[in-house]
PDB file of C-alpha atoms in Angstrom:
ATOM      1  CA  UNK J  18    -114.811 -16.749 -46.229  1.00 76.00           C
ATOM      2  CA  UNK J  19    -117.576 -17.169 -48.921  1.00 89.00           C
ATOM      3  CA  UNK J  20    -119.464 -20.111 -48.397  1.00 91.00           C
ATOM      4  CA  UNK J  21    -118.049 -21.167 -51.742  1.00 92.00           C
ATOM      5  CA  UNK J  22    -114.659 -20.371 -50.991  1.00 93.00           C
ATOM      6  CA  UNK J  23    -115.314 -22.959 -47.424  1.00 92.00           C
ATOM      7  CA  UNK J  24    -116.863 -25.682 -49.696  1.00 90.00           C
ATOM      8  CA  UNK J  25    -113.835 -25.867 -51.899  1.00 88.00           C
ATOM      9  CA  UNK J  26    -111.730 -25.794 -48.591  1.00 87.00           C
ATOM     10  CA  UNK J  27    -113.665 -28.059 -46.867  1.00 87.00           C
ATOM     11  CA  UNK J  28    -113.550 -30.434 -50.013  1.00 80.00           C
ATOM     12  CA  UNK J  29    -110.087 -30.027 -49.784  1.00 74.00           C
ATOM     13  CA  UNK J  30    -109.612 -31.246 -46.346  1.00 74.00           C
ATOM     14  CA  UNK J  31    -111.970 -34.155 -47.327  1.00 70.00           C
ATOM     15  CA  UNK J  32    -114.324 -32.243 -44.492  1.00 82.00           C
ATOM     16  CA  UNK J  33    -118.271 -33.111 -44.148  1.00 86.00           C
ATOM     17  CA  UNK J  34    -120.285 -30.378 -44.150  1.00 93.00           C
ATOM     18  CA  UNK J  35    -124.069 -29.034 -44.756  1.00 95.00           C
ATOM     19  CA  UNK J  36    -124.920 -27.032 -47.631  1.00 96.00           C
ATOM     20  CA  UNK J  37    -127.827 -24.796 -46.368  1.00 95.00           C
ATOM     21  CA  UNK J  38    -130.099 -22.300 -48.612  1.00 95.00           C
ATOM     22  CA  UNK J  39    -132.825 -20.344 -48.643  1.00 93.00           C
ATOM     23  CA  UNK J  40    -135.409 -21.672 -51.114  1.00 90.00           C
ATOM     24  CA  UNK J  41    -138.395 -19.855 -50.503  1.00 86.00           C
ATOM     25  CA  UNK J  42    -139.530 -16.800 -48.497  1.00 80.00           C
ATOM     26  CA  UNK J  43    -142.698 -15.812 -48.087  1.00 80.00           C
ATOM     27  CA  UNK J  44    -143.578 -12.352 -46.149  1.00 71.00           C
ATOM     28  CA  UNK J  45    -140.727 -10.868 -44.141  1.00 70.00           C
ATOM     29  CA  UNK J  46    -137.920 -13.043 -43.541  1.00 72.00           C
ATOM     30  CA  UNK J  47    -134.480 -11.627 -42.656  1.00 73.00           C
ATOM     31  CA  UNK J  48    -132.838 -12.779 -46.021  1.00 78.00           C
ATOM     32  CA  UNK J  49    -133.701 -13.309 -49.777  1.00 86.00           C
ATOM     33  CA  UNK J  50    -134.032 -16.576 -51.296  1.00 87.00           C
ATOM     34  CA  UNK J  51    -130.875 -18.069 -52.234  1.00 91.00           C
ATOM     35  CA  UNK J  52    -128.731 -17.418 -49.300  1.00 92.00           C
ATOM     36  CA  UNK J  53    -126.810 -19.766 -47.994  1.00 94.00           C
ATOM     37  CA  UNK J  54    -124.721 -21.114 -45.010  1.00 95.00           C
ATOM     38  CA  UNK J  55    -122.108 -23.685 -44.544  1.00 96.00           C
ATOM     39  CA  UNK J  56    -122.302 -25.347 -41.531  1.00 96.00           C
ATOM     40  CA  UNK J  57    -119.436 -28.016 -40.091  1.00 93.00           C
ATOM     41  CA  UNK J  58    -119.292 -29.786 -36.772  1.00 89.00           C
ATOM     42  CA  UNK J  59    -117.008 -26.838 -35.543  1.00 91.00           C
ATOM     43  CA  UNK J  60    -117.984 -23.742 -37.456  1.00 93.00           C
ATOM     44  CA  UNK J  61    -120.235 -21.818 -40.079  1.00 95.00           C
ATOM     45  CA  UNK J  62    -119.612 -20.092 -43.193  1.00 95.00           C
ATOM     46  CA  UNK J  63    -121.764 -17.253 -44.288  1.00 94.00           C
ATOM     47  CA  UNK J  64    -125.248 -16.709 -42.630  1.00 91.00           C
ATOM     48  CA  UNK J  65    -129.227 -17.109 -42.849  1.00 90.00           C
ATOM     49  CA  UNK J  66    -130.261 -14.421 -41.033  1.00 83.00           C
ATOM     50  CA  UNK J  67    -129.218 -15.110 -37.785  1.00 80.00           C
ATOM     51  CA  UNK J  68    -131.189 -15.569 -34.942  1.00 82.00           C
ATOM     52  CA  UNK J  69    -133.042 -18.768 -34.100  1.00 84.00           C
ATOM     53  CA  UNK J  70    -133.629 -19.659 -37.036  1.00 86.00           C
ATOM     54  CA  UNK J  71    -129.725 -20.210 -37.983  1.00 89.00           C
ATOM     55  CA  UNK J  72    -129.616 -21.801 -34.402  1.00 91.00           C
ATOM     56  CA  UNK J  73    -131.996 -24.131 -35.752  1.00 91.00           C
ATOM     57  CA  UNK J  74    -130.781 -24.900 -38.968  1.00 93.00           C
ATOM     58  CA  UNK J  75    -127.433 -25.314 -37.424  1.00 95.00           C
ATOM     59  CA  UNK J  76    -129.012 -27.848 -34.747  1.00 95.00           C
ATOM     60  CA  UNK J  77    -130.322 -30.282 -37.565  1.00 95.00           C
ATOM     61  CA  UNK J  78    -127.094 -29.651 -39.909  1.00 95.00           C
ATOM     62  CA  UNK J  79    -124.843 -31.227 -37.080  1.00 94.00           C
ATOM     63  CA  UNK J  80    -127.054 -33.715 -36.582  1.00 93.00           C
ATOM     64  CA  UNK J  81    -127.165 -34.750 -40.013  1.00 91.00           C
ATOM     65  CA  UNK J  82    -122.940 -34.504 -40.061  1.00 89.00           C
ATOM     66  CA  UNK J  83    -122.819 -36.993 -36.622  1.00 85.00           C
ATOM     67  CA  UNK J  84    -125.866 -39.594 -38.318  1.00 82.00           C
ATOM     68  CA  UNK J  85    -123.527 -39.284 -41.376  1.00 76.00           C
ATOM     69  CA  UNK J  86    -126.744 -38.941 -43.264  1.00 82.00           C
ATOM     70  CA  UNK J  87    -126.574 -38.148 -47.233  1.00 80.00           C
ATOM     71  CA  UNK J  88    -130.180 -37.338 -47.737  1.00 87.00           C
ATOM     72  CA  UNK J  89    -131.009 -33.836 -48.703  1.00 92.00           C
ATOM     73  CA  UNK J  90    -134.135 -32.281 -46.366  1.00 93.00           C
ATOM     74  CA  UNK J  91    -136.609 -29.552 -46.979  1.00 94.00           C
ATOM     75  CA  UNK J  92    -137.619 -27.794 -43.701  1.00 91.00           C
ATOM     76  CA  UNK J  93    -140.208 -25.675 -43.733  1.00 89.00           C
ATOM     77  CA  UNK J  94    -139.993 -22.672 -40.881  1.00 84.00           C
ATOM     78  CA  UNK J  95    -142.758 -20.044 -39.695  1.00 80.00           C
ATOM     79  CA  UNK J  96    -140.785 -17.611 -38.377  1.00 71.00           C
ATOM     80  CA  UNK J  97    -143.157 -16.375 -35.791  1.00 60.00           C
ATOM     81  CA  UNK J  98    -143.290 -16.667 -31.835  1.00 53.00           C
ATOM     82  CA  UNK J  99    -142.426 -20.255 -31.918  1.00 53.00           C
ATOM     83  CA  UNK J 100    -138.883 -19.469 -33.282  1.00 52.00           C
ATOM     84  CA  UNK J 101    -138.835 -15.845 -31.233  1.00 52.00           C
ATOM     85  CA  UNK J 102    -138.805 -13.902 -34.486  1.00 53.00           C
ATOM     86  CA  UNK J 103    -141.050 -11.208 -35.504  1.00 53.00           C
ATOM     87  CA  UNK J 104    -140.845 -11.157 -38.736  1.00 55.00           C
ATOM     88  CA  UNK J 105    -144.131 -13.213 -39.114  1.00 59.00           C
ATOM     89  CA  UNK J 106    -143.011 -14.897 -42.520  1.00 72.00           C
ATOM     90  CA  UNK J 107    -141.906 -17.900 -43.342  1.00 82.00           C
ATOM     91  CA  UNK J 108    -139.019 -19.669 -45.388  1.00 86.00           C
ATOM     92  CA  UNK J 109    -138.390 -23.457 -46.696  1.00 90.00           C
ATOM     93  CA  UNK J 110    -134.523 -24.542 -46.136  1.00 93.00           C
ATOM     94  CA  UNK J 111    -132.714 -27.067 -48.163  1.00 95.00           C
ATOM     95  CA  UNK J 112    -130.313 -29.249 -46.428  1.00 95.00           C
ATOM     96  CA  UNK J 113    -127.504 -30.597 -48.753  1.00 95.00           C
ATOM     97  CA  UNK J 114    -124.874 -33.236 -46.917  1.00 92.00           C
ATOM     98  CA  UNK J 115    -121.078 -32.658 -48.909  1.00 88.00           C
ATOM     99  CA  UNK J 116    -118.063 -33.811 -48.551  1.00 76.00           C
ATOM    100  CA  UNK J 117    -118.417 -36.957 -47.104  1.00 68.00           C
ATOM    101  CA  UNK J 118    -114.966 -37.271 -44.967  1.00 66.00           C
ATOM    102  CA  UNK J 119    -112.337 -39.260 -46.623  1.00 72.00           C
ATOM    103  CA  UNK J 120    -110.051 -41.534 -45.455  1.00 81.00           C
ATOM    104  CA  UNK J 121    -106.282 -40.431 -44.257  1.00 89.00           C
ATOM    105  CA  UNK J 122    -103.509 -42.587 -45.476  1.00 94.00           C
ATOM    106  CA  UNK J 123     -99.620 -42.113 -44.646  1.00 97.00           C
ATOM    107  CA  UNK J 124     -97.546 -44.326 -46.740  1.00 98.00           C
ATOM    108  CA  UNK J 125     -93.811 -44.506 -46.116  1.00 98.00           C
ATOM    109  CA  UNK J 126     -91.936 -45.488 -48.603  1.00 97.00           C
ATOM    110  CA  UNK J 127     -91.141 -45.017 -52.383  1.00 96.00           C
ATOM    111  CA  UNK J 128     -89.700 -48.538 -53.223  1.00 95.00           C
ATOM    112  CA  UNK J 129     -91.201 -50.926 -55.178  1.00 96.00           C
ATOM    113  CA  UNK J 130     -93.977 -52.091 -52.980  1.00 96.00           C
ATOM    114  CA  UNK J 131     -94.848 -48.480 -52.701  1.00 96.00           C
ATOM    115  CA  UNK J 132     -95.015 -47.715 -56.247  1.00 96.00           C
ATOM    116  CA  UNK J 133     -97.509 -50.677 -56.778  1.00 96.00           C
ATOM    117  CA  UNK J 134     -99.725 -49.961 -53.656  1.00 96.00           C
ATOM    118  CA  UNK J 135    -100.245 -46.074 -53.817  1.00 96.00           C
ATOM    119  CA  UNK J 136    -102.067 -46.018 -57.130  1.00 95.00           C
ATOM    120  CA  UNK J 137    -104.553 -48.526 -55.997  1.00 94.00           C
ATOM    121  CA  UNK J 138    -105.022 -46.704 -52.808  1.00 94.00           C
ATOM    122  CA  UNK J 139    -105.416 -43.244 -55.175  1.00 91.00           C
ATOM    123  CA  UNK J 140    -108.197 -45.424 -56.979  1.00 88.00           C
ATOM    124  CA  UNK J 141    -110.463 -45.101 -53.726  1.00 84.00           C
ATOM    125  CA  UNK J 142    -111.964 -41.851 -52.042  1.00 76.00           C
ATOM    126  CA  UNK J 143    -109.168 -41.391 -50.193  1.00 84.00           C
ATOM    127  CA  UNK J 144    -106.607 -39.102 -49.214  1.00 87.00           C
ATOM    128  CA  UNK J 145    -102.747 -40.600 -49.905  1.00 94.00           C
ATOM    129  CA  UNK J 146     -99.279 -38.610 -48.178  1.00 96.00           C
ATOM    130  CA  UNK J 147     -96.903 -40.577 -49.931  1.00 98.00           C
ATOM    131  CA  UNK J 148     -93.797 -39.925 -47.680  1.00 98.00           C
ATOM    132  CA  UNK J 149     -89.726 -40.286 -48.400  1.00 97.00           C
ATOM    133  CA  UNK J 150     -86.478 -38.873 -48.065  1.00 96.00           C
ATOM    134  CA  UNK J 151     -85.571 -40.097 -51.860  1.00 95.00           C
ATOM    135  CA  UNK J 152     -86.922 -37.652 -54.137  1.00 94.00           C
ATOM    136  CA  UNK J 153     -85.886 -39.981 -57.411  1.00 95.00           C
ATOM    137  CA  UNK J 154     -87.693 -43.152 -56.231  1.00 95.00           C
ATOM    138  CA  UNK J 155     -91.239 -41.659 -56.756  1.00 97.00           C
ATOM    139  CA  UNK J 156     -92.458 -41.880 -60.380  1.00 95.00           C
ATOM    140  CA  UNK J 157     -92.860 -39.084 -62.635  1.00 92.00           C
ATOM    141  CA  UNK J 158     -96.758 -39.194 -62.721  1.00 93.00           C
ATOM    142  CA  UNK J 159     -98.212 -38.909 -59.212  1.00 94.00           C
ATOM    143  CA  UNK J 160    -102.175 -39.543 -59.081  1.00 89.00           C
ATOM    144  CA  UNK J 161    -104.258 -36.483 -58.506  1.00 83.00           C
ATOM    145  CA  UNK J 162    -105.061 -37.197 -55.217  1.00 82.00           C
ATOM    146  CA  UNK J 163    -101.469 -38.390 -53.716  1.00 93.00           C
ATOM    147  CA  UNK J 164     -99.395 -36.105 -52.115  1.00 94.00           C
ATOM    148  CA  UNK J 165     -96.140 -36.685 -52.798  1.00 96.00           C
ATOM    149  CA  UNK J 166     -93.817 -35.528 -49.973  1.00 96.00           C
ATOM    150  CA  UNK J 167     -90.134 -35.613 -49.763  1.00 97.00           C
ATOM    151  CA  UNK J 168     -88.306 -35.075 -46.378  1.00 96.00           C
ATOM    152  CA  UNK J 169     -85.179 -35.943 -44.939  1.00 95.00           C
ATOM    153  CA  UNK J 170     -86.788 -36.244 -41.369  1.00 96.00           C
ATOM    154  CA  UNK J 171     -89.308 -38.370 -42.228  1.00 96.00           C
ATOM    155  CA  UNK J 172     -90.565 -39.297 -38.840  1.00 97.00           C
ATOM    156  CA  UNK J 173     -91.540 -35.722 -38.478  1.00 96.00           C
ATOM    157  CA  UNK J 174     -94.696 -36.565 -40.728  1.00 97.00           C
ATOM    158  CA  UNK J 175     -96.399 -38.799 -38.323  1.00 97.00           C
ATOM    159  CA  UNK J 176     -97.339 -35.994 -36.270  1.00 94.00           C
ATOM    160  CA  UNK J 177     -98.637 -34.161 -39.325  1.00 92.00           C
ATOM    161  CA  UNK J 178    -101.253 -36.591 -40.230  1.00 92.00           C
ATOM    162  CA  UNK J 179    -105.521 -36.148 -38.424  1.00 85.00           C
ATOM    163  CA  UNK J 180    -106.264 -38.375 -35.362  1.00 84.00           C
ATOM    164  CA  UNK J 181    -108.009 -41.707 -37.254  1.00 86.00           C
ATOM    165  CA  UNK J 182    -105.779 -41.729 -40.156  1.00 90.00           C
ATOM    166  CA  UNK J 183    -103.993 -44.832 -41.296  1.00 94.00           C
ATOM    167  CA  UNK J 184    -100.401 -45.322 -41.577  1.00 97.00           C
ATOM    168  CA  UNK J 185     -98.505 -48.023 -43.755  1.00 98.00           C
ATOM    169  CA  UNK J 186     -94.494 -48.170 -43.461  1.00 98.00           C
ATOM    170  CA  UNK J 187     -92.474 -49.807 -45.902  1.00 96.00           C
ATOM    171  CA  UNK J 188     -89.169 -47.905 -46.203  1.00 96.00           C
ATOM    172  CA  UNK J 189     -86.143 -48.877 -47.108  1.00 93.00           C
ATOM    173  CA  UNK J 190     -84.054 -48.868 -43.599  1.00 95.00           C
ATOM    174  CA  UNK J 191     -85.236 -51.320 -40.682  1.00 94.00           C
ATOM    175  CA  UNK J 192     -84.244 -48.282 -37.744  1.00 96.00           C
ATOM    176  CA  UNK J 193     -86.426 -45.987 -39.623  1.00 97.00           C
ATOM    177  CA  UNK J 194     -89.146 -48.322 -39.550  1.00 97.00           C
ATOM    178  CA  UNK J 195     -88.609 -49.123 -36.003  1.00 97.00           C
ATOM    179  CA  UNK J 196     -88.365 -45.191 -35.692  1.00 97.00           C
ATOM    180  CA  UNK J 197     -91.673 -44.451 -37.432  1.00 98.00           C
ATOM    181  CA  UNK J 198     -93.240 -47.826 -35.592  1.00 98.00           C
ATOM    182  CA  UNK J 199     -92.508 -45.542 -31.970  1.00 97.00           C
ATOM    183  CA  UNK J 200     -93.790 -42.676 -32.887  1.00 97.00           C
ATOM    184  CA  UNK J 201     -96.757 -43.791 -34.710  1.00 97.00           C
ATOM    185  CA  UNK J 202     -97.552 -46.017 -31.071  1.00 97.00           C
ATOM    186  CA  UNK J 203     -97.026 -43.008 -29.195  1.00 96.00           C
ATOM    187  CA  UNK J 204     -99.591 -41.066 -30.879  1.00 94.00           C
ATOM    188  CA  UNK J 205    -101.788 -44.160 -30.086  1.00 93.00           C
ATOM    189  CA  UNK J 206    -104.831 -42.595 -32.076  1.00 91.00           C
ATOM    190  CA  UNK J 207    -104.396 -44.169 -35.364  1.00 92.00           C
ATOM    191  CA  UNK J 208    -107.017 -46.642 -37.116  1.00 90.00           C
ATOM    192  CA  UNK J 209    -104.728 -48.482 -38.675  1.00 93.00           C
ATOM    193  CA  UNK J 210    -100.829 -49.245 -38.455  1.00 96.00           C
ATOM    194  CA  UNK J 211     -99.386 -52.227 -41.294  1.00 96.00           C
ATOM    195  CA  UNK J 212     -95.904 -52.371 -40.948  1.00 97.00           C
ATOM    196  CA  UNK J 213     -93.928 -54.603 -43.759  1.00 96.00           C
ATOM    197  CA  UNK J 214     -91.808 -57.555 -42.671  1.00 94.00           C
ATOM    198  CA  UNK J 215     -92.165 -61.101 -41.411  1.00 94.00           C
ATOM    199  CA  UNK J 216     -93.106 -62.327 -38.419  1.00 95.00           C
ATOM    200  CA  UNK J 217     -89.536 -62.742 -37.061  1.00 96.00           C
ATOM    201  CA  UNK J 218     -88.981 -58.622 -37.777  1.00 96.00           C
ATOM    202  CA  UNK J 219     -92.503 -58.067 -35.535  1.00 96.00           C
ATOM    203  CA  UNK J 220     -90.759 -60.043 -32.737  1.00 97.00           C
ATOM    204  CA  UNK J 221     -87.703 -58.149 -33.225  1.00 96.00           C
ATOM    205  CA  UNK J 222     -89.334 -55.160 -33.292  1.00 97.00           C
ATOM    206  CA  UNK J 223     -91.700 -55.889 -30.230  1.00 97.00           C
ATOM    207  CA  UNK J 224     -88.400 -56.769 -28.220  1.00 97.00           C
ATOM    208  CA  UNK J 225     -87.295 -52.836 -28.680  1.00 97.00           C
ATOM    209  CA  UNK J 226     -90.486 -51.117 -28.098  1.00 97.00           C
ATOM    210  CA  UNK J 227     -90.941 -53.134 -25.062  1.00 97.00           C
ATOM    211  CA  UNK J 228     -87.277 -51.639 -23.636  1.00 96.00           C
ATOM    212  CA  UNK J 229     -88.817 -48.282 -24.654  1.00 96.00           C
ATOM    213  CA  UNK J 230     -91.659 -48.374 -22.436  1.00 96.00           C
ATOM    214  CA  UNK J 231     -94.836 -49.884 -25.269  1.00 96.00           C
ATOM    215  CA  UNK J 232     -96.976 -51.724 -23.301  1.00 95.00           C
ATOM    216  CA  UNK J 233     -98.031 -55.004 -25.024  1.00 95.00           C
ATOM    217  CA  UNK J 234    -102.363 -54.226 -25.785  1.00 95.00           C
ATOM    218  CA  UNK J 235    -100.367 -51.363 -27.682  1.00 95.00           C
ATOM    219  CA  UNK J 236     -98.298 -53.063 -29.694  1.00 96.00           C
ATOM    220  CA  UNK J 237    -100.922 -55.629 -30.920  1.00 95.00           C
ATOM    221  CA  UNK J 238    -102.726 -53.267 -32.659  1.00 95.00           C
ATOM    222  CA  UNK J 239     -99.524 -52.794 -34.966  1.00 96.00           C
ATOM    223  CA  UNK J 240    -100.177 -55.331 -38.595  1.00 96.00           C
ATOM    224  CA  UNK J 241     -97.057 -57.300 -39.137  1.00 95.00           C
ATOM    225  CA  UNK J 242     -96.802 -58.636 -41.529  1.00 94.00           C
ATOM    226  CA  UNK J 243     -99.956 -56.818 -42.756  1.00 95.00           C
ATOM    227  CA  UNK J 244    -101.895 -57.531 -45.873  1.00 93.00           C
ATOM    228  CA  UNK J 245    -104.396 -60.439 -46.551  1.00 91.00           C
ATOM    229  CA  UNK J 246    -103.153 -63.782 -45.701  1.00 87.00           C
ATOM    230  CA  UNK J 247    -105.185 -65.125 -48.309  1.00 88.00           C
ATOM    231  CA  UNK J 248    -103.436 -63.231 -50.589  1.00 87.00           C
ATOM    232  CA  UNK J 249    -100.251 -65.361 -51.497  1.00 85.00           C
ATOM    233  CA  UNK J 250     -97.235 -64.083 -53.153  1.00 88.00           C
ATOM    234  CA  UNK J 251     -94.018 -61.905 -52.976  1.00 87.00           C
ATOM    235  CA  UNK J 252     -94.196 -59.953 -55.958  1.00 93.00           C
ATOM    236  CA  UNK J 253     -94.330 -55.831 -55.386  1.00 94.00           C
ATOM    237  CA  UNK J 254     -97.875 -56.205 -56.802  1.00 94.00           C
ATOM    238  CA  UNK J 255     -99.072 -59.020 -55.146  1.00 94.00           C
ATOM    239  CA  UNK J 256     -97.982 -57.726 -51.875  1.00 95.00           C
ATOM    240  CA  UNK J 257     -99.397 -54.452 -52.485  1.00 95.00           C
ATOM    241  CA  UNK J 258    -103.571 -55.963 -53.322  1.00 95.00           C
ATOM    242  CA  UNK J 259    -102.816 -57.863 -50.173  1.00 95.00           C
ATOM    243  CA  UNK J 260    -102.393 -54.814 -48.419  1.00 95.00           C
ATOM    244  CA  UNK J 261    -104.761 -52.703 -50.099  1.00 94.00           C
ATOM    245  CA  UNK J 262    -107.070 -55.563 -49.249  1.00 92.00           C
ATOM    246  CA  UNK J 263    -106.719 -55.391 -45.882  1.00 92.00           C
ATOM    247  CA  UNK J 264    -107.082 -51.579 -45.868  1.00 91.00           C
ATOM    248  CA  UNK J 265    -110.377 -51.335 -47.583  1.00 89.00           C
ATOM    249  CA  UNK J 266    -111.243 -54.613 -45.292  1.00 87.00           C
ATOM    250  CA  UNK J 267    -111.127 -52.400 -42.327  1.00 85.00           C
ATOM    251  CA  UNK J 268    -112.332 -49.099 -43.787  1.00 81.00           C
ATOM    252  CA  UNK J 269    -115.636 -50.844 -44.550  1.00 76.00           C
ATOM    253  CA  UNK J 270    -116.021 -52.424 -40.908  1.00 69.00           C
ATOM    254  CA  UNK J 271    -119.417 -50.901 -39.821  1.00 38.00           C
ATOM    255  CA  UNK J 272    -119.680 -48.204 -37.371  1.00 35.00           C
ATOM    256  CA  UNK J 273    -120.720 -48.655 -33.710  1.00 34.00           C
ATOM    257  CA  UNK J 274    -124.162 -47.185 -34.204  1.00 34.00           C
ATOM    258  CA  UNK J 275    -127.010 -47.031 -36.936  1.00 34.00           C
ATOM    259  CA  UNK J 276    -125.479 -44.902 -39.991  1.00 39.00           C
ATOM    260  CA  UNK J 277    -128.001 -43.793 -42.683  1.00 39.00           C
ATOM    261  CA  UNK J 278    -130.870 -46.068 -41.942  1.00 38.00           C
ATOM    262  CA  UNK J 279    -128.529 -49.539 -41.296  1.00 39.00           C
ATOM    263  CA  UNK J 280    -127.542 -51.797 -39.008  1.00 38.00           C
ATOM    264  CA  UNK J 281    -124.006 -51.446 -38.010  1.00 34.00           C
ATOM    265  CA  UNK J 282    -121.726 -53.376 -35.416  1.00 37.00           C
ATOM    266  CA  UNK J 283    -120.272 -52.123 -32.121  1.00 34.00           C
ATOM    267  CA  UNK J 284    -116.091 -51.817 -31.249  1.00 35.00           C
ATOM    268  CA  UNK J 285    -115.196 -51.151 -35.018  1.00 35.00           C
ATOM    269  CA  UNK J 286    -113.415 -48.473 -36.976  1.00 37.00           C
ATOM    270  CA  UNK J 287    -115.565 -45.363 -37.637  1.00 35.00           C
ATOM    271  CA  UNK J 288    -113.543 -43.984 -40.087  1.00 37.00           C
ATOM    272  CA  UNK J 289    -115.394 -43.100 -43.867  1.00 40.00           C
ATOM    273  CA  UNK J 290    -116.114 -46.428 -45.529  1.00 46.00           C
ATOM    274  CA  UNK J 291    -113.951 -46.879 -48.951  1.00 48.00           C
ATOM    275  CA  UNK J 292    -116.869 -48.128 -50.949  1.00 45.00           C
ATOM    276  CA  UNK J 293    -120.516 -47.048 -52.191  1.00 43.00           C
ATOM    277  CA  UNK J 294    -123.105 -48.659 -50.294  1.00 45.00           C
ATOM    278  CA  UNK J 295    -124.256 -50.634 -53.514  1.00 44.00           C
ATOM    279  CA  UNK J 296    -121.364 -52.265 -53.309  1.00 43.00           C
ATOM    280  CA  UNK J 297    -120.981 -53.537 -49.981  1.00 43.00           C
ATOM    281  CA  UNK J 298    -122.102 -56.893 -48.747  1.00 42.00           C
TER     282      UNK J 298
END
């Protein structure tokens, strides 16, 4: 694959990756100016010459992708005895973080809470599967980046969705919720699970994933009811900022470590914050 071909893949996937090219050569290098190389935390796209240099420029790509830094970096290499190559030129590199990964969101359920909260989640870099068996309750104009998905088996689309992704169910059947509640627990790697309903359903609910074997640390990660409780009301919209406060809420918890220079706190989600640094507090 071209490494332009893997950046509009990778884009696609809502990926990270490093952009890395050949700026300047000087002497004999093993390739021309403007080559490039696409490097992930998995895999590379296209080349640089091989040899330790790549290794190297591969080194300091992943460890831009796991500091989840944004800053482009010029590198300057010699490529001598020190990187056991004899061509004896040397070449700058230009680092270029893309595709910052975006968040993963599963919402089940075309009713009317649905159709108020997917368009506000499609207003955020994020990716929405918007998820039912009723192809004529989704609206005729589905945002650009919503996939709207209509299955009869619906439960089969938990298992279709990346490890960290968030999942919000809101269907129109109570077993299918309490279907899609077990198998959304049994995956157990999810970074957020809202499920819809009062507090008496999350009781109810509770009562028959206990008989099925959930143990209780488990189930308390489950939201229900989700959604802001400072967020009053019952109307489809007013339920739906709740929720969509609650999401961004916990997509902008801080990561465990230092990310791009700041202070961040420990035991929280480290899935891609919603919003541009200038705008968080």
């Amino acid at each position: 694959m071209s490494w332009i071909s893997a950046l509009a893949d990778l884009q696609d996937k809502g990926e990270a990756c490093v952009l890395v090219t050949i700026i300047e050569e000087r002497g004999s290098t093993p390739r021309n100016a403007g080559s490039k190389m696409v490097v992930t935390a998995e895999r590379i796209f296209e080349t640089i010459g091989g040899g330790h240099l790549e290794y190297k420029a591969m080194q300091m790509a992943r460890e831009m992708l796991e500091s989840r830094s944004q800053d482009t970096r010029l590198e300057r290499f010699s490529l001598g005895a020190s990187l056991g190559q004899c061509c004896g030129g040397a070449t700058v590199l230009l680092f270029e973080p893309m595709g910052q990964p975006q968040a993963q969101i599963a919402v089940f359920g075309a009713g009317h809470v649905g159709r108020a909260l997917v368009p506000l989640l499609a207003s955020l870099p994020c990716k929405v599967r918007w998820i039912d068996s009723r192809e004529n309750e989704f609206p005729e104009q589905i945002p650009a980046n919503v996939q709207k998905i209509v299955n009869d088996e619906v439960v089969d689309e938990v298992e279709n969705m990346p490890p960290g992704s968030y999942y919000i169910v809101m269907t129109h059947n109570h077993q299918l919720d309490l279907e899609l509640t077990a198998a959304i627990l049994q995956r157990g790697d999810f970074a957020y699970y809202g499920l819809i309903g009062s507090r008496t359903k999350r009781v109810k609910f509770e009562h028959r994933l206990r008989e099925r074997g959930f143990e209780e640390p488990l189930m308390a990660r489950m939201r229900c009811p989700m959604g802001l409780p400072e967020v009053k009301g019952k109307l489809p919209v007013e339920i739906a900022v709740s929720i969509a406060g609650e999401v961004i809420a916990t997509y902008n918890a801080l990561f465990g470590e230092k990310t791009a220079g700041q202070e961040v706190k420990k035991g929280e989600s480290s899935v891609a914050r919603l919003l541009p640094a200038s705008r968080r507090s």
